[in-house]
mmCIF file of C-alpha atoms in Angstrom:
data_model
loop_
_atom_site.group_PDB
_atom_site.id
_atom_site.type_symbol
_atom_site.label_atom_id
_atom_site.label_comp_id
_atom_site.label_asym_id
_atom_site.label_seq_id
_atom_site.Cartn_x
_atom_site.Cartn_y
_atom_site.Cartn_z
ATOM 1 C CA MET A 1 -7.347 3.679 -2.889
ATOM 2 C CA MET A 2 -10.881 5.701 -1.455
ATOM 3 C CA ALA A 3 -13.376 7.609 -3.778
ATOM 4 C CA ILE A 4 -10.876 9.017 -6.073
ATOM 5 C CA THR A 5 -8.751 11.379 -3.745
ATOM 6 C CA ARG A 6 -9.801 9.472 -0.550
ATOM 7 C CA ILE A 7 -8.608 6.246 -2.134
ATOM 8 C CA ASN A 8 -5.200 7.638 -3.051
ATOM 9 C CA ASN A 9 -4.591 9.173 0.426
ATOM 10 C CA PHE A 10 -5.809 5.980 2.148
ATOM 11 C CA PHE A 11 -3.487 3.548 0.437
ATOM 12 C CA ARG A 12 -0.518 5.874 0.357
ATOM 13 C CA ARG A 13 -0.157 4.896 3.987
ATOM 14 C CA GLN A 14 -0.453 1.236 3.040
ATOM 15 C CA SER A 15 -3.587 1.097 5.268
ATOM 16 C CA PHE A 16 -5.147 -1.563 3.068
ATOM 17 C CA GLN A 17 -5.939 -3.426 6.142
ATOM 18 C CA LEU A 18 -8.972 -0.970 6.689
ATOM 19 C CA LEU A 19 -10.328 -2.407 3.374
ATOM 20 C CA LEU A 20 -10.103 -5.825 4.964
ATOM 21 C CA LEU A 21 -12.306 -4.681 7.754
ATOM 22 C CA SER A 22 -14.927 -3.606 5.173
ATOM 23 C CA ILE A 23 -15.062 -7.042 3.419
ATOM 24 C CA LEU A 24 -15.345 -9.259 6.513
ATOM 25 C CA THR A 25 -18.894 -10.084 5.788
ATOM 26 C CA LEU A 26 -18.475 -10.824 2.040
ATOM 27 C CA PRO A 27 -18.506 -14.457 1.150
ATOM 28 C CA VAL A 28 -15.112 -15.927 0.200
ATOM 29 C CA GLY A 29 -16.352 -16.718 -3.237
ATOM 30 C CA ALA A 30 -17.226 -13.062 -3.834
ATOM 31 C CA GLN A 31 -13.879 -11.972 -2.609
ATOM 32 C CA SER A 32 -11.993 -14.154 -4.985
ATOM 33 C CA SER A 33 -14.462 -13.804 -8.069
ATOM 34 C CA GLY A 34 -12.292 -11.124 -9.645
ATOM 35 C CA GLU A 35 -15.253 -8.731 -9.740
ATOM 36 C CA SER A 36 -14.775 -4.983 -9.090
ATOM 37 C CA SER A 37 -15.276 -4.103 -5.432
ATOM 38 C CA GLN A 38 -17.525 -1.378 -4.232
ATOM 39 C CA LYS A 39 -16.151 2.005 -3.169
ATOM 40 C CA LEU A 40 -14.488 1.930 0.235
ATOM 41 C CA GLU A 41 -17.002 4.024 1.970
ATOM 42 C CA ASP A 42 -19.909 1.915 0.831
ATOM 43 C CA LEU A 43 -17.978 -1.311 1.981
ATOM 44 C CA GLU A 44 -17.199 0.202 5.339
ATOM 45 C CA ASP A 45 -20.898 1.216 5.907
ATOM 46 C CA ALA A 46 -21.968 -2.370 4.946
ATOM 47 C CA ALA A 47 -19.407 -3.990 7.338
ATOM 48 C CA ILE A 48 -20.357 -1.719 10.191
ATOM 49 C CA ALA A 49 -24.008 -2.453 9.660
ATOM 50 C CA THR A 50 -23.524 -6.221 9.379
ATOM 51 C CA ASN A 51 -21.220 -6.413 12.423
ATOM 52 C CA THR A 52 -23.517 -4.446 14.539
ATOM 53 C CA GLN A 53 -26.841 -5.787 13.367
ATOM 54 C CA THR A 54 -27.440 -7.657 16.584
ATOM 55 C CA GLY A 55 -27.316 -4.382 18.590
ATOM 56 C CA THR A 56 -24.819 -3.307 21.325
ATOM 57 C CA THR A 57 -23.381 -6.100 23.278
ATOM 58 C CA SER A 58 -22.479 -5.520 26.822
ATOM 59 C CA SER A 59 -19.149 -6.752 28.337
ATOM 60 C CA SER A 60 -21.063 -9.235 30.543
ATOM 61 C CA GLN A 61 -22.732 -10.694 27.506
ATOM 62 C CA VAL A 62 -19.438 -11.039 25.745
ATOM 63 C CA SER A 63 -17.884 -12.960 28.492
ATOM 64 C CA GLN A 64 -20.580 -15.651 28.034
ATOM 65 C CA SER A 65 -20.868 -15.353 24.266
ATOM 66 C CA SER A 66 -20.036 -17.158 21.119
ATOM 67 C CA PRO A 67 -16.910 -16.421 19.043
ATOM 68 C CA ASN A 68 -19.038 -14.456 16.711
ATOM 69 C CA ALA A 69 -20.271 -12.116 19.480
ATOM 70 C CA LEU A 70 -16.620 -11.743 20.509
ATOM 71 C CA VAL A 71 -15.743 -10.611 17.071
ATOM 72 C CA THR A 72 -18.718 -8.257 16.938
ATOM 73 C CA GLU A 73 -17.617 -6.710 20.179
ATOM 74 C CA ALA A 74 -14.017 -6.465 18.799
ATOM 75 C CA TYR A 75 -15.115 -4.419 15.829
ATOM 76 C CA GLN A 76 -17.224 -2.193 17.992
ATOM 77 C CA LEU A 77 -14.150 -1.589 20.122
ATOM 78 C CA LEU A 78 -11.961 -0.978 17.047
ATOM 79 C CA GLN A 79 -14.555 1.498 15.685
ATOM 80 C CA SER A 80 -14.401 3.392 18.963
ATOM 81 C CA GLY A 81 -10.608 3.545 18.774
ATOM 82 C CA ASP A 82 -9.853 0.875 21.356
ATOM 83 C CA SER A 83 -7.382 -1.142 19.386
ATOM 84 C CA ASP A 84 -5.847 -2.889 22.430
ATOM 85 C CA GLY A 85 -9.330 -3.983 23.606
ATOM 86 C CA ALA A 86 -10.334 -5.163 20.077
ATOM 87 C CA LEU A 87 -7.092 -7.109 19.810
ATOM 88 C CA GLU A 88 -7.842 -8.886 23.114
ATOM 89 C CA HIS A 89 -11.231 -9.852 21.838
ATOM 90 C CA PHE A 90 -9.937 -11.092 18.456
ATOM 91 C CA GLN A 91 -7.468 -13.228 20.318
ATOM 92 C CA GLN A 92 -10.104 -14.683 22.580
ATOM 93 C CA ALA A 93 -12.248 -15.563 19.625
ATOM 94 C CA LEU A 94 -9.217 -17.337 17.972
ATOM 95 C CA LEU A 95 -8.531 -19.360 21.114
ATOM 96 C CA ILE A 96 -11.979 -20.834 20.503
ATOM 97 C CA ASP A 97 -11.647 -21.181 16.678
ATOM 98 C CA HIS A 98 -8.147 -20.513 15.325
ATOM 99 C CA GLN A 99 -9.491 -20.294 11.796
ATOM 100 C CA ASP A 100 -12.228 -17.625 12.400
ATOM 101 C CA LEU A 101 -11.790 -15.424 9.383
ATOM 102 C CA ALA A 102 -13.215 -12.294 10.651
ATOM 103 C CA ALA A 103 -11.039 -12.457 13.837
ATOM 104 C CA LEU A 104 -7.899 -13.242 11.707
ATOM 105 C CA LEU A 105 -8.593 -10.301 9.527
ATOM 106 C CA GLY A 106 -9.281 -7.967 12.428
ATOM 107 C CA GLN A 107 -6.123 -9.097 14.267
ATOM 108 C CA ALA A 108 -3.987 -8.632 11.023
ATOM 109 C CA MET A 109 -5.508 -5.123 10.551
ATOM 110 C CA ILE A 110 -4.405 -4.100 14.034
ATOM 111 C CA TYR A 111 -0.939 -5.622 13.763
ATOM 112 C CA ALA A 112 -0.452 -3.949 10.353
ATOM 113 C CA GLU A 113 -1.642 -0.593 11.576
ATOM 114 C CA SER A 114 0.692 -0.926 14.633
ATOM 115 C CA GLU A 115 3.609 -1.849 12.232
ATOM 116 C CA ARG A 116 3.903 -5.256 13.893
ATOM 117 C CA HIS A 117 4.709 -6.640 10.487
ATOM 118 C CA ASN A 118 5.850 -10.174 11.486
ATOM 119 C CA GLU A 119 2.643 -10.714 13.338
ATOM 120 C CA ALA A 120 0.638 -9.281 10.608
ATOM 121 C CA PHE A 121 2.236 -11.530 8.090
ATOM 122 C CA ALA A 122 1.572 -14.543 10.335
ATOM 123 C CA SER A 123 -2.176 -13.610 10.530
ATOM 124 C CA TYR A 124 -2.508 -13.042 6.779
ATOM 125 C CA ASP A 125 -0.632 -16.184 6.244
ATOM 126 C CA ALA A 126 -2.972 -18.199 8.439
ATOM 127 C CA ILE A 127 -5.943 -16.844 6.206
ATOM 128 C CA VAL A 128 -4.468 -17.948 2.920
ATOM 129 C CA GLN A 129 -3.788 -21.404 4.258
ATOM 130 C CA THR A 130 -7.518 -21.978 4.713
ATOM 131 C CA HIS A 131 -8.675 -19.464 2.139
ATOM 132 C CA PRO A 132 -6.237 -19.754 -0.680
ATOM 133 C CA ARG A 133 -8.221 -17.678 -3.078
ATOM 134 C CA HIS A 134 -8.679 -14.713 -0.634
ATOM 135 C CA ALA A 135 -7.284 -11.898 -2.664
ATOM 136 C CA PHE A 136 -7.252 -9.188 -0.032
ATOM 137 C CA ALA A 137 -5.465 -11.465 2.362
ATOM 138 C CA TRP A 138 -2.832 -12.194 -0.230
ATOM 139 C CA ASN A 139 -2.294 -8.523 -0.616
ATOM 140 C CA GLY A 140 -2.157 -7.927 3.066
ATOM 141 C CA ARG A 141 0.422 -10.702 3.402
ATOM 142 C CA GLY A 142 2.416 -9.072 0.571
ATOM 143 C CA LEU A 143 2.321 -5.740 2.371
ATOM 144 C CA ALA A 144 3.718 -7.174 5.555
ATOM 145 C CA ALA A 145 6.528 -8.926 3.656
ATOM 146 C CA PHE A 146 7.260 -5.689 1.737
ATOM 147 C CA ASN A 147 7.488 -3.763 5.029
ATOM 148 C CA MET A 148 9.951 -6.427 6.229
ATOM 149 C CA GLU A 149 11.873 -5.985 3.011
ATOM 150 C CA ASP A 150 11.340 -9.608 2.030
ATOM 151 C CA PHE A 151 10.652 -8.795 -1.601
ATOM 152 C CA ASP A 152 10.678 -12.413 -2.841
ATOM 153 C CA THR A 153 7.648 -13.333 -0.619
ATOM 154 C CA ALA A 154 6.070 -9.957 -1.209
ATOM 155 C CA LEU A 155 6.293 -10.542 -4.932
ATOM 156 C CA ARG A 156 4.691 -14.113 -4.761
ATOM 157 C CA SER A 157 1.855 -12.580 -2.514
ATOM 158 C CA PHE A 158 1.138 -9.740 -4.790
ATOM 159 C CA GLU A 159 1.136 -12.038 -7.931
ATOM 160 C CA GLN A 160 -1.412 -14.184 -6.155
ATOM 161 C CA ALA A 161 -3.513 -11.243 -5.245
ATOM 162 C CA THR A 162 -3.599 -9.901 -8.884
ATOM 163 C CA SER A 163 -4.399 -13.471 -10.100
ATOM 164 C CA GLU A 164 -7.393 -13.779 -7.825
ATOM 165 C CA GLN A 165 -8.637 -10.246 -8.395
ATOM 166 C CA PRO A 166 -7.165 -8.829 -11.586
ATOM 167 C CA ILE A 167 -9.322 -5.763 -11.822
ATOM 168 C CA ASN A 168 -7.679 -3.986 -8.889
ATOM 169 C CA GLY A 169 -5.330 -1.088 -9.466
ATOM 170 C CA PHE A 170 -3.827 -1.132 -6.048
ATOM 171 C CA PHE A 171 -2.918 -4.819 -6.273
ATOM 172 C CA TYR A 172 -0.817 -3.989 -9.440
ATOM 173 C CA GLU A 173 0.715 -0.900 -7.926
ATOM 174 C CA THR A 174 1.963 -2.843 -4.872
ATOM 175 C CA LEU A 175 3.389 -5.395 -7.355
ATOM 176 C CA ALA A 176 5.087 -2.645 -9.267
ATOM 177 C CA TRP A 177 6.628 -1.170 -6.081
ATOM 178 C CA THR A 178 8.083 -4.565 -5.164
ATOM 179 C CA GLN A 179 9.477 -5.209 -8.664
ATOM 180 C CA MET A 180 11.184 -1.782 -8.499
ATOM 181 C CA CYS A 181 12.676 -2.570 -5.152
ATOM 182 C CA ARG A 182 13.911 -5.869 -6.620
ATOM 183 C CA GLY A 183 15.529 -4.095 -9.618
ATOM 184 C CA ASP A 184 12.999 -5.664 -11.963
ATOM 185 C CA PHE A 185 12.344 -2.374 -13.798
ATOM 186 C CA SER A 186 11.003 -3.699 -17.061
ATOM 187 C CA GLN A 187 8.353 -5.773 -15.028
ATOM 188 C CA ALA A 188 7.696 -2.782 -12.751
ATOM 189 C CA ALA A 189 6.941 -0.599 -15.708
ATOM 190 C CA LEU A 190 4.496 -3.167 -17.151
ATOM 191 C CA SER A 191 2.833 -3.666 -13.726
ATOM 192 C CA ALA A 192 2.455 0.047 -13.284
ATOM 193 C CA LYS A 193 0.878 0.419 -16.739
ATOM 194 C CA THR A 194 -1.612 -2.357 -15.768
ATOM 195 C CA ALA A 195 -2.365 -0.634 -12.484
ATOM 196 C CA THR A 196 -3.337 2.555 -14.339
ATOM 197 C CA LEU A 197 -5.582 0.477 -16.651
ATOM 198 C CA MET A 198 -7.283 -1.243 -13.858
ATOM 199 C CA TYR A 199 -7.769 1.978 -11.771
ATOM 200 C CA ASN A 200 -9.376 3.524 -14.933
ATOM 201 C CA LYS A 201 -11.697 0.498 -15.304
ATOM 202 C CA LYS A 202 -13.044 1.256 -11.873
ATOM 203 C CA ASN A 203 -13.163 5.020 -12.287
ATOM 204 C CA GLU A 204 -10.395 5.519 -9.782
ATOM 205 C CA SER A 205 -7.337 7.503 -10.233
ATOM 206 C CA SER A 206 -3.693 7.366 -8.965
ATOM 207 C CA VAL A 207 -0.717 9.152 -10.501
ATOM 208 C CA TYR A 208 1.777 6.975 -8.632
ATOM 209 C CA PRO A 209 1.795 4.160 -11.210
ATOM 210 C CA GLN A 210 2.889 6.629 -13.876
ATOM 211 C CA LEU A 211 5.786 7.905 -11.643
ATOM 212 C CA ILE A 212 6.863 4.201 -11.153
ATOM 213 C CA ALA A 213 6.794 3.637 -14.858
ATOM 214 C CA TYR A 214 8.585 6.905 -15.635
ATOM 215 C CA PHE A 215 11.536 5.955 -13.274
ATOM 216 C CA SER A 216 11.597 2.290 -14.320
ATOM 217 C CA TYR A 217 11.740 3.221 -18.019
ATOM 218 C CA LEU A 218 14.594 5.570 -17.331
ATOM 219 C CA GLU A 219 16.405 2.706 -15.574
ATOM 220 C CA THR A 220 15.997 0.507 -18.660
ATOM 221 C CA GLY A 221 17.008 3.243 -20.987
ATOM 222 C CA GLU A 222 13.615 3.606 -22.613
ATOM 223 C CA VAL A 223 13.664 7.399 -22.606
ATOM 224 C CA GLN A 224 10.716 7.916 -25.028
ATOM 225 C CA GLN A 225 8.555 5.602 -22.941
ATOM 226 C CA ALA A 226 9.618 7.343 -19.801
ATOM 227 C CA GLN A 227 8.628 10.784 -21.209
ATOM 228 C CA ASN A 228 5.259 9.358 -22.323
ATOM 229 C CA SER A 229 4.579 8.188 -18.757
ATOM 230 C CA LEU A 230 5.526 11.602 -17.345
ATOM 231 C CA LYS A 231 3.289 13.347 -19.929
ATOM 232 C CA TYR A 232 0.389 11.086 -18.892
ATOM 233 C CA ALA A 233 1.106 12.018 -15.252
ATOM 234 C CA VAL A 234 1.088 15.746 -16.034
ATOM 235 C CA GLN A 235 -2.270 15.301 -17.846
ATOM 236 C CA ASN A 236 -3.835 13.319 -15.012
ATOM 237 C CA LYS A 237 -2.276 14.851 -11.982
ATOM 238 C CA PRO A 238 -4.782 15.844 -9.122
ATOM 239 C CA LEU A 239 -5.729 19.380 -8.962
ATOM 240 C CA ASN A 240 -4.447 21.416 -6.163
ATOM 241 C CA HIS A 241 -3.366 18.564 -3.898
ATOM 242 C CA TRP A 242 -0.563 16.178 -3.336
ATOM 243 C CA PRO A 243 1.092 14.618 -5.324
ATOM 244 C CA ALA A 244 0.669 17.349 -7.958
ATOM 245 C CA PRO A 245 3.781 19.173 -6.846
ATOM 246 C CA VAL A 246 5.888 15.961 -7.342
ATOM 247 C CA VAL A 247 4.621 15.792 -10.966
ATOM 248 C CA ASP A 248 5.372 19.491 -11.414
ATOM 249 C CA TYR A 249 8.886 19.008 -10.054
ATOM 250 C CA LEU A 250 9.539 16.015 -12.323
ATOM 251 C CA ASN A 251 8.341 18.118 -15.308
ATOM 252 C CA ASP A 252 10.657 20.933 -14.344
ATOM 253 C CA SER A 253 7.798 23.298 -13.599
ATOM 254 C CA ILE A 254 9.153 23.863 -10.015
ATOM 255 C CA ASP A 255 12.517 23.228 -8.432
ATOM 256 C CA ALA A 256 13.360 21.048 -5.380
ATOM 257 C CA ALA A 257 12.973 23.857 -2.864
ATOM 258 C CA GLU A 258 9.514 24.663 -4.130
ATOM 259 C CA LEU A 259 8.489 20.973 -3.913
ATOM 260 C CA ILE A 260 9.630 20.757 -0.298
ATOM 261 C CA SER A 261 7.637 23.951 0.433
ATOM 262 C CA TYR A 262 4.429 22.160 -0.425
ATOM 263 C CA VAL A 263 4.998 19.396 2.115
ATOM 264 C CA MET A 264 2.299 19.145 4.680
ATOM 265 C CA ASP A 265 3.262 16.043 6.757
ATOM 266 C CA THR A 266 6.020 13.451 7.170
ATOM 267 C CA ALA A 267 4.536 11.134 4.379
ATOM 268 C CA GLN A 268 4.692 13.960 1.896
ATOM 269 C CA GLU A 269 8.167 14.937 3.057
ATOM 270 C CA THR A 270 9.276 11.357 2.602
ATOM 271 C CA GLU A 271 7.862 11.202 -0.916
ATOM 272 C CA ALA A 272 9.334 14.573 -1.818
ATOM 273 C CA HIS A 273 12.863 13.591 -0.760
ATOM 274 C CA THR A 274 12.595 10.225 -2.544
ATOM 275 C CA TYR A 275 11.571 11.662 -5.876
ATOM 276 C CA ILE A 276 14.182 14.457 -5.635
ATOM 277 C CA GLY A 277 16.685 11.662 -5.073
ATOM 278 C CA LEU A 278 15.337 9.546 -7.997
ATOM 279 C CA LYS A 279 15.483 12.503 -10.371
ATOM 280 C CA LEU A 280 19.041 13.351 -9.369
ATOM 281 C CA ARG A 281 19.974 9.651 -9.765
ATOM 282 C CA ALA A 282 18.436 9.533 -13.202
ATOM 283 C CA ASN A 283 20.443 12.538 -14.148
ATOM 284 C CA HIS A 284 23.662 10.762 -13.060
ATOM 285 C CA GLN A 285 24.153 12.807 -9.912
ATOM 286 C CA PRO A 286 24.315 10.018 -7.277
ATOM 287 C CA GLU A 287 26.298 12.072 -4.736
ATOM 288 C CA GLN A 288 23.642 14.853 -4.863
ATOM 289 C CA ALA A 289 20.842 12.140 -4.558
ATOM 290 C CA LYS A 290 22.472 10.418 -1.624
ATOM 291 C CA PRO A 291 21.567 12.956 1.136
ATOM 292 C CA HIS A 292 17.887 12.764 0.133
ATOM 293 C CA PHE A 293 17.835 8.999 0.211
ATOM 294 C CA GLU A 294 19.642 8.963 3.516
ATOM 295 C CA TRP A 295 17.183 11.518 4.980
ATOM 296 C CA VAL A 296 14.342 9.158 4.072
ATOM 297 C CA ALA A 297 16.146 6.112 5.469
ATOM 298 C CA ARG A 298 16.747 7.826 8.803
ATOM 299 C CA HIS A 299 13.683 10.156 9.234
ATOM 300 C CA GLY A 300 11.159 9.033 6.642
ATOM 301 C CA ASP A 301 7.542 7.868 7.249
ATOM 302 C CA THR A 302 7.658 4.124 7.225
ATOM 303 C CA ARG A 303 4.079 3.983 6.091
ATOM 304 C CA VAL A 304 4.690 4.933 2.495
ATOM 305 C CA PHE A 305 6.215 2.820 -0.243
ATOM 306 C CA GLU A 306 8.844 5.477 -1.054
ATOM 307 C CA TYR A 307 10.496 4.962 2.377
ATOM 308 C CA THR A 308 11.341 1.344 1.542
ATOM 309 C CA LEU A 309 12.458 2.162 -2.060
ATOM 310 C CA ALA A 310 14.733 4.901 -0.760
ATOM 311 C CA ARG A 311 16.275 2.468 1.752
ATOM 312 C CA VAL A 312 16.866 -0.119 -0.937
ATOM 313 C CA LEU A 313 18.448 2.446 -3.285
ATOM 314 C CA THR A 314 20.672 3.778 -0.550
ATOM 315 C CA LEU A 315 22.035 0.244 0.165
ATOM 316 C CA HIS A 316 22.247 -0.633 -3.549
ATOM 317 C CA ASP A 317 24.182 2.603 -4.449
ATOM 318 C CA SER A 318 26.454 2.135 -1.426
ATOM 319 C CA VAL A 319 27.385 -1.452 -2.430
ATOM 320 C CA ALA A 320 27.892 -0.257 -6.020
ATOM 321 C CA LEU A 321 30.402 2.328 -4.795
ATOM 322 C CA LEU A 322 32.324 -0.390 -2.964
ATOM 323 C CA ALA A 323 32.482 -2.698 -6.076
ATOM 324 C CA PRO A 324 35.918 -3.007 -7.589
#
């Protein structure tokens, strides 16, 4: 989640893999210590500085280099936008040392960004086999499983990530999304509340945990708790940028058409339709909610959590209608 607003926009697309890039040079002990991480932009600068400290490496040098030089060149290629070239270099490094942490993380990052979720999962899984306390790899593993809609595996991965690094709001938010998709609404509400607490501890901010808590409490019939969550969201919504219109819509300050009018990209449109559907569903209007969930399932941006949640709810509600 990137210096307050940057952080939120960053992780809304589940691009946590870029944070993995920034921690490549941190000792494993530091990664698993449970201490608060630096702001993303500081970590990125540190990673780039460390990975390029030996200077620019030519392609001829790389062909005769050590695995570390291959990895250095891979990150230089990645920084320049050449993901294919970077992936080739990471794979060459892994042929020499299949446990090279930096290469595995870089490979996983590219697979995740390309939505090659099976391969991303395999890369993250290889990391946690040899670095079982690597919190960021556990979270990356969970995100890959979540995107494959394997919520049991995602749950275990996110639980491990929060165990290894408890002061991390995003880790608890990903856990809450997974619990919501599993129908564990009581646990989702608790994880969402913990996410907010952990964000606050690091002077970060995200309104999404309050939205998770709001709908989770509605599902469990705890109306007052739901209203408290929504009230907190209203008080802490970002000023003049997304997802403030979502909060206004849920608070009945604007209607659905106005919410859609604020949409600027496919990610926001996916979120808007999902929250419209969730509100209608909570108001016992499943038929009115259905077109919004179906729009997300067919046209939504796969990079946001709401896409998967809408798919799950569409399937769940369809099965419920078929039940005798």
